[in-house]
Amino acid sequence: VQLQASGGGLVQPGGSLRLSCAASGFTVRSYTMGWFRQAPGKEREVVSFLRPTNSNTINRDSVKGRFTISKDNAKNTVYLQMNNLQPEDTAVYFCAAASSRKILSSLWTKESYDYWGQGTQVTVSS
């Protein structure tokens, strides 16, 4: 099982990036797929996650209207489109997968996720 995240970089405030997370060893259609981020000195926090059953997406309040999680089952890849990026979005971003049996409320915590990618750095600065 492997998750390979990519797409991070340096962007100016107001800019956009699209992160990708390629999965192998399992199918993203069968798991809840999530994106987390961790800024220096802070806890890892969930950004968005995508349920497998109805493709319901959940976003934390600070990214609503700016970030969109999606997936391509044929490519077994999950994406995070990030628009109007702000300096407070600077962090290492991780993709993760959780069993479809996990209840919704548990998906806000990193301990509920079974597989993790290696992280990709996103820096928003002028």
CSV table of C-alpha atoms in Angstrom, one decimal:
chain,number,residue,atom,x,y,z
A,1,VAL,CA,0.0,0.0,0.0
A,2,GLN,CA,1.4,3.4,-1.0
A,3,LEU,CA,0.2,7.0,-1.3
A,4,GLN,CA,2.3,9.3,-3.3
A,5,ALA,CA,1.6,13.0,-2.8
A,6,SER,CA,2.8,15.7,-5.2
A,7,GLY,CA,2.0,19.2,-6.5
A,8,GLY,CA,3.2,21.4,-3.7
A,9,GLY,CA,5.3,24.5,-4.2
A,10,LEU,CA,5.7,28.2,-3.6
A,11,VAL,CA,2.8,30.4,-4.6
A,12,GLN,CA,1.9,34.0,-3.9
A,13,PRO,CA,-1.2,34.9,-1.9
A,14,GLY,CA,-4.3,34.6,-4.0
A,15,GLY,CA,-2.7,31.9,-6.2
A,16,SER,CA,-3.7,28.3,-6.8
A,17,LEU,CA,-2.2,24.9,-6.6
A,18,ARG,CA,-3.5,21.4,-7.3
A,19,LEU,CA,-2.2,18.5,-5.1
A,20,SER,CA,-2.3,15.0,-6.3
A,21,CYS,CA,-2.2,11.7,-4.4
A,22,ALA,CA,-1.6,8.6,-6.4
A,23,ALA,CA,-2.7,5.4,-4.6
A,24,SER,CA,-1.4,1.9,-5.1
A,25,GLY,CA,-2.2,-1.4,-3.4
A,26,PHE,CA,-5.8,-0.4,-2.7
A,27,THR,CA,-8.6,1.4,-4.6
A,28,VAL,CA,-9.6,4.9,-3.6
A,29,ARG,CA,-13.2,4.2,-4.5
A,30,SER,CA,-13.5,2.0,-1.5
A,31,TYR,CA,-11.9,4.2,1.2
A,32,THR,CA,-12.5,7.6,2.7
A,33,MET,CA,-9.8,9.8,1.3
A,34,GLY,CA,-8.5,12.8,3.2
A,35,TRP,CA,-6.1,15.6,3.0
A,36,PHE,CA,-4.4,16.9,6.2
A,37,ARG,CA,-1.9,19.6,6.8
A,38,GLN,CA,0.7,20.4,9.4
A,39,ALA,CA,2.3,23.8,9.9
A,40,PRO,CA,5.5,24.1,12.0
A,41,GLY,CA,4.8,23.7,15.6
A,42,LYS,CA,1.2,22.8,15.1
A,43,GLU,CA,-0.9,19.7,15.2
A,44,ARG,CA,-1.8,17.9,12.0
A,45,GLU,CA,-5.3,18.9,11.0
A,46,VAL,CA,-7.8,17.6,8.5
A,47,VAL,CA,-8.5,19.9,5.5
A,48,SER,CA,-11.0,17.9,3.5
A,49,PHE,CA,-12.2,14.4,3.1
A,50,LEU,CA,-14.3,12.4,0.6
A,51,ARG,CA,-16.6,9.6,1.6
A,52,PRO,CA,-16.7,6.5,-0.7
A,53,THR,CA,-20.4,5.7,-0.4
A,54,ASN,CA,-21.9,8.8,-1.8
A,55,SER,CA,-18.8,10.9,-2.6
A,56,ASN,CA,-19.8,13.3,0.1
A,57,THR,CA,-17.1,15.9,0.7
A,58,ILE,CA,-16.4,17.6,4.0
A,59,ASN,CA,-14.2,20.6,4.4
A,60,ARG,CA,-12.9,22.5,7.4
A,61,ASP,CA,-14.4,25.9,7.7
A,62,SER,CA,-11.2,27.8,6.9
A,63,VAL,CA,-11.0,26.3,3.4
A,64,LYS,CA,-14.7,26.2,2.4
A,65,GLY,CA,-15.2,27.9,-0.9
A,66,ARG,CA,-11.5,27.8,-1.7
A,67,PHE,CA,-10.4,24.1,-1.6
A,68,THR,CA,-12.0,21.2,-3.4
A,69,ILE,CA,-11.3,17.5,-2.9
A,70,SER,CA,-12.0,15.2,-5.8
A,71,LYS,CA,-10.9,11.8,-7.1
A,72,ASP,CA,-10.4,10.0,-10.4
A,73,ASN,CA,-11.2,6.3,-9.8
A,74,ALA,CA,-9.8,5.3,-13.1
A,75,LYS,CA,-6.4,6.8,-12.2
A,76,ASN,CA,-6.8,5.8,-8.5
A,77,THR,CA,-5.8,9.3,-7.6
A,78,VAL,CA,-7.2,11.9,-5.3
A,79,TYR,CA,-6.8,15.7,-5.8
A,80,LEU,CA,-7.0,18.8,-3.7
A,81,GLN,CA,-7.6,22.0,-5.7
A,82,MET,CA,-6.6,25.0,-3.7
A,83,ASN,CA,-7.6,28.4,-4.8
A,84,ASN,CA,-7.1,31.9,-3.2
A,85,LEU,CA,-4.3,30.5,-1.1
A,86,GLN,CA,-3.3,32.6,1.9
A,87,PRO,CA,-0.1,32.6,4.1
A,88,GLU,CA,-2.0,30.7,6.8
A,89,ASP,CA,-2.4,27.8,4.4
A,90,THR,CA,1.4,27.3,4.5
A,91,ALA,CA,2.0,23.7,5.7
A,92,VAL,CA,3.1,20.2,4.7
A,93,TYR,CA,0.1,18.6,3.1
A,94,PHE,CA,-0.6,14.8,3.5
A,95,CYS,CA,-3.0,12.5,1.9
A,96,ALA,CA,-4.5,9.7,3.9
A,97,ALA,CA,-7.0,6.8,3.6
A,98,ALA,CA,-9.5,5.5,6.1
A,99,SER,CA,-11.6,2.4,6.1
A,100,SER,CA,-15.1,3.0,4.8
A,101,ARG,CA,-16.4,1.6,8.1
A,102,LYS,CA,-15.2,4.6,10.1
A,103,ILE,CA,-18.0,6.8,11.3
A,104,LEU,CA,-18.2,10.3,10.1
A,105,SER,CA,-17.3,12.0,13.4
A,106,SER,CA,-14.1,10.0,13.7
A,107,LEU,CA,-12.8,11.2,10.3
A,108,TRP,CA,-11.7,14.6,11.8
A,109,THR,CA,-8.9,12.9,13.7
A,110,LYS,CA,-5.7,11.6,12.2
A,111,GLU,CA,-5.8,8.4,14.3
A,112,SER,CA,-8.7,7.2,12.2
A,113,TYR,CA,-6.7,7.0,9.0
A,114,ASP,CA,-4.9,3.8,8.1
A,115,TYR,CA,-2.6,4.8,5.3
A,116,TRP,CA,-0.5,8.0,4.8
A,117,GLY,CA,1.4,9.6,2.1
A,118,GLN,CA,4.8,11.3,2.6
A,119,GLY,CA,3.6,14.9,2.5
A,120,THR,CA,4.2,17.8,0.1
A,121,GLN,CA,5.2,21.3,1.1
A,122,VAL,CA,2.9,24.2,0.3
A,123,THR,CA,4.3,27.7,0.9
A,124,VAL,CA,2.2,30.8,0.4
A,125,SER,CA,4.3,33.9,0.5
A,126,SER,CA,4.9,37.1,-1.4
